[in-house]
XYZ file of C-alpha atoms in Angstrom:
695
model
C -103.466 -81.208 108.920
C -105.885 -83.536 108.929
C -110.375 -82.977 108.610
C -113.121 -85.438 109.319
C -114.900 -86.876 106.937
C -117.696 -85.744 106.433
C -121.451 -88.006 107.087
C -123.451 -88.730 103.893
C -127.021 -87.601 104.031
C -129.715 -89.522 104.281
C -131.283 -90.008 101.260
C -134.288 -92.978 99.222
C -132.134 -95.871 99.102
C -132.569 -98.822 96.302
C -133.903 -101.581 97.864
C -133.800 -104.547 95.489
C -136.304 -107.501 97.292
C -135.902 -111.370 95.642
C -139.349 -112.556 94.811
C -143.245 -111.109 94.435
C -145.169 -112.784 96.977
C -146.873 -111.581 99.765
C -144.476 -110.925 102.028
C -141.642 -109.802 99.035
C -144.817 -107.343 97.899
C -145.937 -106.107 100.981
C -142.257 -105.668 101.722
C -142.284 -103.467 98.569
C -145.201 -101.634 98.865
C -143.707 -100.491 102.596
C -140.562 -99.185 101.478
C -141.746 -97.241 98.122
C -144.478 -95.302 100.613
C -141.108 -94.490 103.033
C -139.499 -92.731 99.736
C -137.433 -95.536 98.387
C -136.625 -96.551 95.317
C -137.810 -100.572 94.637
C -137.173 -103.584 92.361
C -138.730 -106.385 92.672
C -137.198 -109.947 90.984
C -138.889 -112.256 90.240
C -137.845 -116.080 88.488
C -142.255 -116.669 87.525
C -143.424 -115.147 84.307
C -145.909 -113.569 85.327
C -145.317 -113.772 89.690
C -148.619 -115.167 90.657
C -149.116 -116.951 94.751
C -149.536 -120.343 95.535
C -152.591 -121.683 97.066
C -155.660 -121.230 97.081
C -157.523 -118.700 100.691
C -155.327 -117.915 102.771
C -156.327 -116.608 106.629
C -155.374 -113.079 107.709
C -155.647 -113.164 112.103
C -156.405 -109.320 113.524
C -152.157 -109.155 113.729
C -152.248 -109.427 109.791
C -155.021 -108.372 108.516
C -154.350 -104.962 110.517
C -151.194 -104.733 108.949
C -152.448 -104.409 105.192
C -155.074 -102.082 106.493
C -152.063 -99.822 106.948
C -150.936 -100.764 103.307
C -153.505 -99.290 102.746
C -155.022 -102.149 101.327
C -158.487 -103.092 101.595
C -159.636 -106.951 101.356
C -162.907 -106.366 102.127
C -164.254 -104.497 98.280
C -161.298 -107.800 97.016
C -163.688 -110.155 98.693
C -161.631 -111.397 101.913
C -164.965 -111.959 104.668
C -164.709 -111.498 108.054
C -163.789 -114.840 109.785
C -167.264 -114.915 112.508
C -167.262 -118.730 112.802
C -164.923 -121.172 114.581
C -166.493 -125.170 114.226
C -164.902 -127.855 115.198
C -165.797 -131.207 114.903
C -164.584 -135.526 115.315
C -163.897 -137.035 112.353
C -166.991 -138.914 112.900
C -168.420 -135.661 112.088
C -169.471 -134.930 116.124
C -169.666 -131.361 117.210
C -167.503 -130.120 119.778
C -167.785 -126.912 119.449
C -168.821 -123.905 117.801
C -167.599 -119.968 119.119
C -169.542 -117.371 117.774
C -166.293 -114.665 117.184
C -168.531 -111.987 116.709
C -169.409 -112.234 120.618
C -165.757 -111.522 121.279
C -164.707 -109.150 118.310
C -164.359 -106.098 120.023
C -161.257 -108.302 121.844
C -159.123 -106.559 118.652
C -158.176 -103.694 117.210
C -158.873 -105.156 113.392
C -161.045 -108.158 112.237
C -159.633 -111.840 111.240
C -160.501 -112.509 107.920
C -160.901 -115.426 105.229
C -159.582 -114.084 101.671
C -158.037 -116.276 98.616
C -154.450 -115.124 98.015
C -154.728 -114.556 94.636
C -156.783 -111.440 95.276
C -154.606 -109.993 98.456
C -151.442 -111.131 96.294
C -153.452 -108.673 93.117
C -153.825 -105.341 96.234
C -150.124 -105.828 97.439
C -149.273 -106.039 93.799
C -150.942 -103.213 91.787
C -150.910 -100.453 95.227
C -146.376 -101.537 94.933
C -146.668 -100.696 91.026
C -149.264 -97.167 90.361
C -148.234 -94.066 89.754
C -149.833 -92.969 92.066
C -148.903 -93.316 95.712
C -146.864 -92.135 97.568
C -143.290 -92.488 96.484
C -141.469 -93.990 93.109
C -143.159 -97.001 91.821
C -141.204 -100.827 92.952
C -140.149 -101.790 89.281
C -141.239 -105.342 88.925
C -139.008 -107.430 86.717
C -140.399 -110.625 85.476
C -138.186 -113.176 84.711
C -135.801 -112.431 86.908
C -133.984 -115.857 88.171
C -131.717 -114.903 91.045
C -128.881 -117.269 91.607
C -126.647 -116.099 94.446
C -127.615 -112.901 96.212
C -123.871 -111.112 97.480
C -124.751 -109.407 102.208
C -121.265 -107.447 101.882
C -122.218 -105.664 98.603
C -125.767 -105.996 97.862
C -125.154 -107.281 94.532
C -127.627 -110.145 93.108
C -126.534 -112.154 91.294
C -128.345 -113.655 87.601
C -129.256 -116.982 85.713
C -127.498 -115.204 82.341
C -124.992 -114.177 84.857
C -125.516 -110.697 84.816
C -125.697 -109.257 88.011
C -127.544 -105.951 90.076
C -126.481 -103.270 92.769
C -128.151 -101.669 94.910
C -127.663 -100.294 98.924
C -130.560 -102.740 100.636
C -131.289 -106.743 99.733
C -134.356 -108.278 100.928
C -134.704 -111.976 100.474
C -138.408 -112.254 99.779
C -137.708 -115.806 97.422
C -140.112 -118.255 99.671
C -139.416 -121.675 101.108
C -136.597 -123.170 99.000
C -134.455 -119.333 98.572
C -131.223 -118.925 97.226
C -130.880 -116.108 99.579
C -131.160 -117.898 102.372
C -127.940 -119.295 101.755
C -126.141 -116.885 101.933
C -126.560 -116.710 105.324
C -126.566 -120.305 107.392
C -127.078 -123.889 105.815
C -130.334 -124.992 107.023
C -132.398 -126.196 104.606
C -136.636 -127.118 104.894
C -137.569 -130.662 105.317
C -140.661 -132.724 104.854
C -143.285 -132.962 108.832
C -143.922 -135.389 107.267
C -147.377 -134.483 106.460
C -148.941 -132.942 103.137
C -151.501 -131.367 102.198
C -154.433 -131.009 99.317
C -155.504 -127.608 98.784
C -158.981 -126.613 96.276
C -161.836 -124.833 95.791
C -165.508 -125.586 95.593
C -168.102 -123.285 94.421
C -170.542 -122.551 97.467
C -174.317 -121.904 95.861
C -173.562 -125.867 93.457
C -173.101 -127.381 97.081
C -175.993 -125.765 99.154
C -177.993 -128.246 96.097
C -176.200 -131.299 97.843
C -179.350 -132.560 100.705
C -176.149 -134.859 102.241
C -174.515 -131.421 103.540
C -176.948 -130.377 106.548
C -175.763 -127.199 108.052
C -171.740 -127.548 107.589
C -172.215 -124.291 104.896
C -174.732 -122.399 105.829
C -173.325 -119.894 108.092
C -171.160 -117.055 106.411
C -167.568 -116.942 107.478
C -167.568 -120.404 109.265
C -163.898 -121.605 109.953
C -163.937 -125.180 110.627
C -162.271 -128.502 111.522
C -162.331 -131.719 111.441
C -159.911 -133.901 113.729
C -158.947 -137.348 113.289
C -156.145 -138.788 114.698
C -153.344 -138.267 112.397
C -155.462 -135.877 110.496
C -157.632 -133.329 109.995
C -159.509 -131.047 107.397
C -159.980 -127.834 107.456
C -163.100 -126.479 105.153
C -163.431 -122.218 105.204
C -165.577 -119.845 103.368
C -163.733 -116.842 101.280
C -163.496 -115.120 97.838
C -167.604 -112.489 99.449
C -168.875 -116.412 100.882
C -169.103 -117.405 97.935
C -165.957 -120.448 97.557
C -164.998 -122.905 99.467
C -161.437 -123.849 100.610
C -160.469 -126.381 101.198
C -157.685 -128.585 103.615
C -156.808 -132.162 103.671
C -153.818 -132.678 105.752
C -152.629 -136.276 106.299
C -149.669 -138.655 106.501
C -146.962 -138.206 103.324
C -147.082 -141.887 103.370
C -151.239 -142.208 102.243
C -150.387 -139.817 99.532
C -147.307 -141.319 98.550
C -145.921 -137.706 97.565
C -142.769 -137.485 95.782
C -139.679 -135.239 96.571
C -136.663 -134.822 93.948
C -135.147 -131.604 93.843
C -136.948 -129.390 90.681
C -140.445 -130.463 93.600
C -139.321 -130.280 96.739
C -141.456 -128.431 98.351
C -144.243 -127.058 94.671
C -147.941 -128.594 94.820
C -148.562 -131.415 93.024
C -150.917 -131.541 90.073
C -151.366 -135.416 89.211
C -154.228 -137.758 88.214
C -154.331 -139.137 91.065
C -154.728 -136.411 93.642
C -158.423 -136.669 94.011
C -159.173 -140.485 94.654
C -156.285 -141.198 96.760
C -157.336 -138.197 98.795
C -160.963 -139.605 98.299
C -159.128 -142.909 99.730
C -157.816 -141.593 103.039
C -160.748 -139.239 104.784
C -163.674 -142.143 103.336
C -164.401 -142.334 106.949
C -164.329 -139.098 107.658
C -168.446 -137.625 108.837
C -170.482 -138.647 105.665
C -171.272 -134.792 105.350
C -167.349 -133.769 104.404
C -167.534 -136.805 102.288
C -169.421 -135.708 100.314
C -168.512 -132.579 100.031
C -165.242 -132.733 99.136
C -166.156 -135.568 95.798
C -167.718 -132.136 94.627
C -163.924 -130.959 93.347
C -162.941 -131.213 89.715
C -160.630 -133.884 89.523
C -157.772 -131.437 87.884
C -158.185 -128.089 90.639
C -157.012 -130.725 93.586
C -153.102 -129.709 94.162
C -151.367 -131.635 96.312
C -148.658 -129.696 98.663
C -146.196 -131.024 100.999
C -145.682 -129.755 104.004
C -142.752 -128.265 104.908
C -140.340 -127.466 107.985
C -136.993 -126.009 109.043
C -135.105 -125.292 112.201
C -135.184 -121.923 113.648
C -132.315 -120.456 111.802
C -129.412 -118.952 114.161
C -129.379 -114.985 112.195
C -132.086 -114.142 109.567
C -129.733 -111.457 108.249
C -126.440 -110.293 107.650
C -124.239 -107.453 105.722
C -127.022 -105.848 103.719
C -129.131 -108.824 103.516
C -131.734 -109.383 105.721
C -134.603 -111.941 105.076
C -138.226 -112.180 104.720
C -141.070 -114.468 105.303
C -140.681 -118.361 104.519
C -137.100 -117.217 103.341
C -136.400 -116.459 107.403
C -138.030 -118.908 108.340
C -141.040 -121.484 106.910
C -144.268 -122.262 109.311
C -146.139 -125.279 109.558
C -150.016 -123.491 108.708
C -151.569 -125.178 111.780
C -151.692 -121.454 113.254
C -152.553 -119.766 110.000
C -149.518 -117.961 110.574
C -147.279 -117.826 107.355
C -149.372 -115.302 105.757
C -149.127 -112.993 108.722
C -145.001 -113.586 109.835
C -144.345 -112.914 105.985
C -146.709 -109.398 105.908
C -144.857 -108.808 110.290
C -141.442 -109.019 109.001
C -142.431 -106.052 105.897
C -143.678 -103.977 108.651
C -141.000 -104.597 110.778
C -138.933 -103.478 106.864
C -141.023 -100.749 106.782
C -140.831 -99.292 110.127
C -136.977 -99.389 110.910
C -136.021 -98.412 106.775
C -138.187 -95.079 107.511
C -137.919 -91.865 105.860
C -133.987 -90.124 106.182
C -132.119 -93.448 106.485
C -128.575 -93.480 106.156
C -126.418 -95.569 103.939
C -124.426 -96.258 106.549
C -127.324 -97.068 108.954
C -128.530 -100.191 107.415
C -126.314 -103.174 109.104
C -127.365 -101.345 112.029
C -130.717 -101.567 110.893
C -131.128 -104.913 109.935
C -129.076 -105.735 113.699
C -132.510 -104.572 114.193
C -135.166 -105.933 112.886
C -133.751 -109.831 113.706
C -134.465 -108.334 117.781
C -137.588 -107.541 116.681
C -138.461 -110.515 114.279
C -136.817 -113.241 115.848
C -138.112 -114.187 119.223
C -141.684 -114.050 117.977
C -140.909 -115.387 115.007
C -139.827 -118.982 116.652
C -142.592 -118.830 119.555
C -145.194 -118.810 116.886
C -143.198 -121.202 114.505
C -143.356 -123.466 117.790
C -146.838 -122.774 118.055
C -147.676 -124.510 115.037
C -145.346 -127.125 115.678
C -147.144 -128.045 118.837
C -150.949 -127.357 116.812
C -149.548 -130.060 114.778
C -148.963 -133.043 116.535
C -150.879 -135.810 116.044
C -154.143 -136.492 118.879
C -152.747 -139.435 120.973
C -155.750 -140.504 122.279
C -158.023 -139.857 119.689
C -160.422 -137.313 118.449
C -161.114 -135.752 122.349
C -157.172 -134.179 122.361
C -158.866 -132.058 120.178
C -160.166 -129.986 123.390
C -156.450 -129.313 124.997
C -155.758 -127.206 120.731
C -158.830 -125.419 121.652
C -157.450 -124.396 125.341
C -154.341 -123.801 124.762
C -155.763 -121.974 121.514
C -157.661 -119.632 123.404
C -155.774 -119.351 126.649
C -152.626 -118.879 125.627
C -151.625 -118.429 121.120
C -154.906 -116.159 120.288
C -154.223 -113.111 122.952
C -150.551 -113.379 122.083
C -150.720 -113.389 118.639
C -153.192 -110.921 117.515
C -152.931 -108.873 120.496
C -149.990 -107.603 118.684
C -149.213 -104.586 115.945
C -145.964 -104.871 114.713
C -145.623 -101.162 113.360
C -146.118 -100.367 117.130
C -143.560 -102.779 118.230
C -140.885 -101.874 115.589
C -141.912 -98.195 116.144
C -140.615 -98.301 119.729
C -137.836 -100.564 119.125
C -136.200 -98.589 117.231
C -137.012 -95.546 119.843
C -135.250 -96.952 122.602
C -132.989 -97.724 119.593
C -131.968 -94.248 118.296
C -132.358 -92.787 122.522
C -129.468 -95.337 123.154
C -127.427 -92.439 121.169
C -127.428 -89.854 122.551
C -125.972 -87.690 125.950
C -129.088 -87.401 127.411
C -130.263 -87.841 130.833
C -133.039 -90.163 131.125
C -135.565 -88.606 133.850
C -139.478 -89.236 134.593
C -141.780 -90.179 132.879
C -139.400 -92.821 130.911
C -141.935 -93.284 128.371
C -140.573 -91.651 126.033
C -137.296 -91.733 126.600
C -134.050 -89.270 127.246
C -135.233 -85.752 128.088
C -133.852 -83.011 129.250
C -134.296 -83.004 133.269
C -137.042 -80.687 134.790
C -137.904 -79.475 137.992
C -140.627 -81.519 139.364
C -143.155 -81.657 142.690
C -145.917 -83.269 144.305
C -149.267 -82.433 142.497
C -152.128 -81.039 144.814
C -151.803 -81.343 148.149
C -154.296 -79.454 148.985
C -156.181 -78.442 152.287
C -160.121 -77.500 153.816
C -161.425 -75.098 151.203
C -159.612 -75.719 147.914
C -161.945 -76.501 145.515
C -161.835 -78.709 142.143
C -162.901 -79.112 138.682
C -162.354 -82.509 135.969
C -163.284 -82.495 132.647
C -163.162 -86.042 132.052
C -162.351 -87.379 128.121
C -162.789 -91.384 128.089
C -161.875 -93.940 125.196
C -160.628 -96.439 123.408
C -157.906 -96.374 121.141
C -154.664 -99.059 120.068
C -153.161 -101.849 123.144
C -150.846 -101.954 121.302
C -149.735 -98.631 121.537
C -150.063 -98.408 124.994
C -147.861 -100.974 125.673
C -145.529 -98.935 124.901
C -146.285 -96.210 127.464
C -145.990 -98.707 130.118
C -142.458 -98.429 131.309
C -141.419 -101.706 132.939
C -142.987 -104.456 132.003
C -144.112 -104.870 136.437
C -147.033 -103.173 134.678
C -149.041 -105.354 133.039
C -153.167 -105.457 131.148
C -155.567 -107.297 133.259
C -157.165 -108.338 129.808
C -156.526 -109.168 126.273
C -157.346 -107.497 123.155
C -155.266 -105.596 121.231
C -158.204 -102.663 121.688
C -157.664 -100.206 125.641
C -158.658 -97.982 127.515
C -156.946 -94.912 127.903
C -158.457 -91.178 129.279
C -157.097 -87.571 129.474
C -158.428 -86.272 133.077
C -158.313 -81.529 133.218
C -158.452 -80.303 137.049
C -158.853 -77.142 137.355
C -157.255 -77.175 140.929
C -158.851 -73.230 142.639
C -157.668 -72.172 146.580
C -155.547 -74.525 146.917
C -154.053 -73.421 150.927
C -150.013 -75.224 150.716
C -149.870 -72.797 147.504
C -151.415 -70.015 149.723
C -153.989 -69.910 147.629
C -153.528 -69.875 144.214
C -154.697 -71.717 141.809
C -153.363 -73.998 138.915
C -153.630 -77.601 136.410
C -153.382 -80.544 135.635
C -153.611 -82.545 132.692
C -153.564 -86.449 133.491
C -152.857 -88.998 131.083
C -154.236 -92.793 132.823
C -153.973 -96.132 131.129
C -156.558 -97.794 132.519
C -156.873 -101.510 133.299
C -154.010 -102.340 134.620
C -151.568 -103.922 137.676
C -148.784 -103.476 138.738
C -146.810 -107.031 139.722
C -145.215 -107.332 143.653
C -142.446 -110.239 144.499
C -144.133 -110.459 147.467
C -148.049 -110.956 146.634
C -148.354 -111.228 143.410
C -150.301 -108.522 141.281
C -151.901 -106.078 142.516
C -154.775 -103.930 140.439
C -153.848 -100.435 140.288
C -156.933 -99.934 137.996
C -155.412 -96.923 136.150
C -151.272 -96.361 135.587
C -150.521 -92.460 135.484
C -148.130 -92.952 132.141
C -147.737 -88.350 132.798
C -149.303 -85.003 133.942
C -148.534 -81.735 132.589
C -149.465 -79.058 134.693
C -149.203 -75.136 135.207
C -147.491 -74.514 138.661
C -143.385 -75.101 138.606
C -144.045 -75.401 143.263
C -146.204 -78.322 141.602
C -143.610 -79.348 139.994
C -140.445 -79.389 141.855
C -143.056 -81.207 145.087
C -144.688 -83.968 143.757
C -141.642 -85.719 140.722
C -139.891 -86.428 144.171
C -142.189 -86.977 146.390
C -143.852 -89.390 145.633
C -142.510 -89.068 142.993
C -144.802 -88.365 140.172
C -144.023 -87.891 136.102
C -144.594 -84.544 135.774
C -143.886 -82.100 132.801
C -145.215 -77.732 132.052
C -146.742 -76.585 129.689
C -149.831 -73.460 130.471
C -153.618 -74.320 129.858
C -156.605 -71.768 128.592
C -160.087 -72.266 130.173
C -163.104 -71.524 129.193
C -166.806 -72.281 129.455
C -170.351 -70.413 128.154
C -173.844 -72.046 128.732
C -173.329 -75.806 127.860
C -170.210 -75.755 126.114
C -166.128 -75.983 127.680
C -163.253 -75.499 125.943
C -159.904 -76.292 127.068
C -156.303 -76.079 125.607
C -153.059 -77.397 126.813
C -149.478 -74.899 125.086
C -145.995 -74.850 125.872
C -145.491 -71.590 124.433
C -148.530 -71.317 123.303
C -148.008 -74.028 120.879
C -151.601 -75.819 120.877
C -150.973 -79.622 122.400
C -153.961 -80.794 123.334
C -157.531 -79.598 122.753
C -160.742 -80.707 124.856
C -163.953 -79.786 124.252
C -167.751 -80.491 125.485
C -170.863 -78.969 123.943
C -174.123 -80.245 125.473
C -172.988 -80.063 129.032
C -175.935 -81.236 131.389
C -176.139 -81.218 135.674
C -177.033 -84.745 136.116
C -177.915 -86.005 140.091
C -176.451 -89.834 139.323
C -173.448 -90.657 141.513
C -170.001 -89.986 140.208
C -168.480 -93.316 138.728
C -166.525 -94.920 140.512
C -163.236 -94.021 141.034
C -160.141 -96.751 140.339
C -158.824 -98.185 143.765
C -155.705 -96.938 143.142
C -153.020 -94.911 140.101
C -150.105 -96.727 139.066
C -147.143 -94.370 138.226
C -143.549 -95.307 137.387
C -140.790 -93.523 139.846
C -137.457 -93.287 138.205
C -134.259 -90.976 139.133
C -130.656 -90.758 137.520
C -128.340 -92.411 138.849
C -125.085 -89.799 140.316
C -121.811 -89.278 137.739
C -121.530 -91.054 134.510
C -122.170 -95.226 134.467
C -124.325 -94.650 137.569
C -126.760 -97.114 138.619
C -130.948 -94.714 138.372
C -131.378 -94.097 141.790
C -135.024 -95.184 142.114
C -136.809 -96.779 139.358
C -139.504 -98.657 140.577
C -143.758 -98.229 140.525
C -144.845 -97.551 142.907
C -149.046 -97.098 144.270
C -151.276 -94.118 144.944
C -154.095 -94.072 147.084
C -155.901 -92.116 149.350
C -158.257 -92.883 152.769
C -162.239 -92.775 152.256
C -161.996 -89.580 154.372
C -159.473 -87.666 151.957
C -161.173 -88.874 148.472
C -162.453 -85.161 146.378
C -166.142 -84.936 147.304
C -168.275 -84.450 144.469
C -170.736 -80.812 144.432
C -172.091 -80.624 140.648
C -171.672 -83.104 137.912
C -172.314 -83.392 134.404
C -172.558 -85.101 131.339
C -172.240 -83.707 127.491
C -173.411 -85.570 125.149
C -170.704 -84.922 122.643
C -167.058 -84.249 123.236
C -163.844 -84.152 121.027
C -160.601 -84.523 121.865
C -157.546 -83.692 120.253
C -152.992 -84.131 120.176
C -151.065 -83.046 118.672
C -146.809 -83.658 118.084
C -145.373 -80.570 116.768
C -142.244 -80.836 115.857
C -139.204 -80.838 117.319
C -138.127 -77.302 116.843
C -141.672 -76.028 117.866
C -141.543 -78.586 121.341
C -137.842 -79.258 121.644
C -139.014 -80.547 125.637
C -142.275 -81.891 124.748
C -142.530 -83.201 121.429
C -140.917 -86.706 122.538
C -143.388 -87.601 124.717
C -146.702 -85.193 122.532
C -145.809 -87.391 120.085
C -146.793 -90.952 120.615
C -149.974 -89.454 122.527
C -150.530 -88.163 119.127
C -150.011 -90.866 117.286
C -153.442 -93.056 119.443
C -155.802 -94.077 117.699
C -159.207 -92.760 118.918
C -161.126 -95.293 118.389
C -164.507 -94.496 119.996
C -165.160 -92.160 122.793
C -167.018 -94.373 126.100
C -166.877 -91.512 128.754
C -167.354 -88.231 129.215
C -167.931 -85.631 132.010
C -167.033 -83.041 134.298
C -167.426 -82.990 138.409
C -167.075 -80.075 140.559
C -165.896 -80.474 144.508
C -164.608 -79.244 146.896
C -160.139 -80.685 148.274
C -157.874 -81.208 146.612
C -156.138 -84.735 145.995
C -153.470 -86.017 148.604
C -152.347 -89.590 148.153
C -151.931 -90.047 151.520
C -150.730 -94.291 150.973
C -148.091 -94.456 148.932
C -146.110 -97.474 148.553
C -143.793 -99.099 146.193
C -143.822 -102.359 144.309
């Protein structure tokens, strides 16, 4: 008789990280917070991060904040201005970034590499905090990685084995060589980098206003060279990146120094020759550099590799794919890699899941990293028609690059990919709303078909939240946002219907969750602005449920409600089996005479019905548009506003909410960044969606 071996229980993993740069330490910190045992092997003594300063765009700043790093406390400053000049000093444009700051959930920051690196290192090895402290091993030069066994081989031929290896050993990665034969190559450009004391520079009368604005990032464009200048470290330092053709600085490369910074005695004098025809104000500022501080980097490139993982080895940062600096996204992509690894290797993972999760990591990161890599190459090309071509760079960045790059959160993206991956392992049926994955099928209905005499009280809280999390709740690529950014509007609306004719005069409650400023795409007519996407609706009537899911196809689930009003207060609780799942509170309620808010022109939702039989295609899978004729709009008789409102959604455990947990968990994760409106409307009629069409 044979017995079936039980799958080993989940346990903390023993993770080996090769390299203690920004990507390696961020990965180590995230895995530590998940409870894993992490050892970081760094060949230098002590572990340091090369480079003067770094730009962390909103997509990167959000990651370090979620890792618990307060960069502004350590000297990082918010990027407030973006200014561009021709090489001779003609102003091409200056943008006040404060105007568009509200588009992104996090600000862009300018900081010293050392400060970010040190903050990550300190948090990783600290004795306090979640998880076991990271073991940082200095002077540990790794010469080989064995992916199949997660084993490191060191320069003294000693070895160390673990469950998982993360290769974060930079542009000259040893770990990378275990996966493919691609190598970095000279891009044809090099860069001088150095810092200048801003207070000292301010005494130079030749500079005009080029260093007067705090948080300013400036670029001077030449045909084949350019200069970046930005403030950092509490606005006390000026950081310079002076890019130019290799041949002009005679950048040398040997097997030992390939990709390393070069600090030679003639760096400053050669730099001054290369940029002597630039804006005289800039030239005067360059001349203030201390000769010993001017370091020369050769800018290396690499073609996108076929893989970034194999066996028990995964690569992050420059080890996975080095970036040219022209998008300022090298460190950001390393942090996104770290966020993905942190999310996919959370608490409760089994050793048997490692290879599978690394493949999922590659799926999460490969295409986005390669897209940004391509953008960086494009923006770094020489200006073919002189400096006016810089205008094309600005247009590309504003219209395509910035929305794609900044309006993104890798924690949220990888979390959704992991959910979808886990969904694929279950035998549960997919049923509406499929944004939340497969779940037990529920009987369903038409919501709110009413006749004359019905009355309703609607209570709404509209708030700003994370657009990246809301994107995860839109179940089809056919539904998109009408604007860019990483902040969007959502709302919960509770409606209590009374004297509903088709329910024999009975009452029922509905709590609907909407994502605003969306649009649906039609094959023939292009985009249809729907304004509000109805993600899910909670109702307490089996009749309403049974009718509305089938036609027109509203995604509804069941719960109970408890509501009360007293004086200027109103409280609404949605419950399942006496467990509170959502609570809305309104205080200081006052009746007003102004018109009710303009209703959304239409509501979009997703109609989905599974097919019959194993492996069958869905019987229905489409976006539908719901709207009403003017005569069927529910009428408002009284409108009230409230000075204060509170909204709470509770996820609870799968054991407590066996049918609703997958819906409530992502809803509970939505941050309420700001409540923008809350109101109560009392009226007559119930909603009749008499215009329904499939997009």
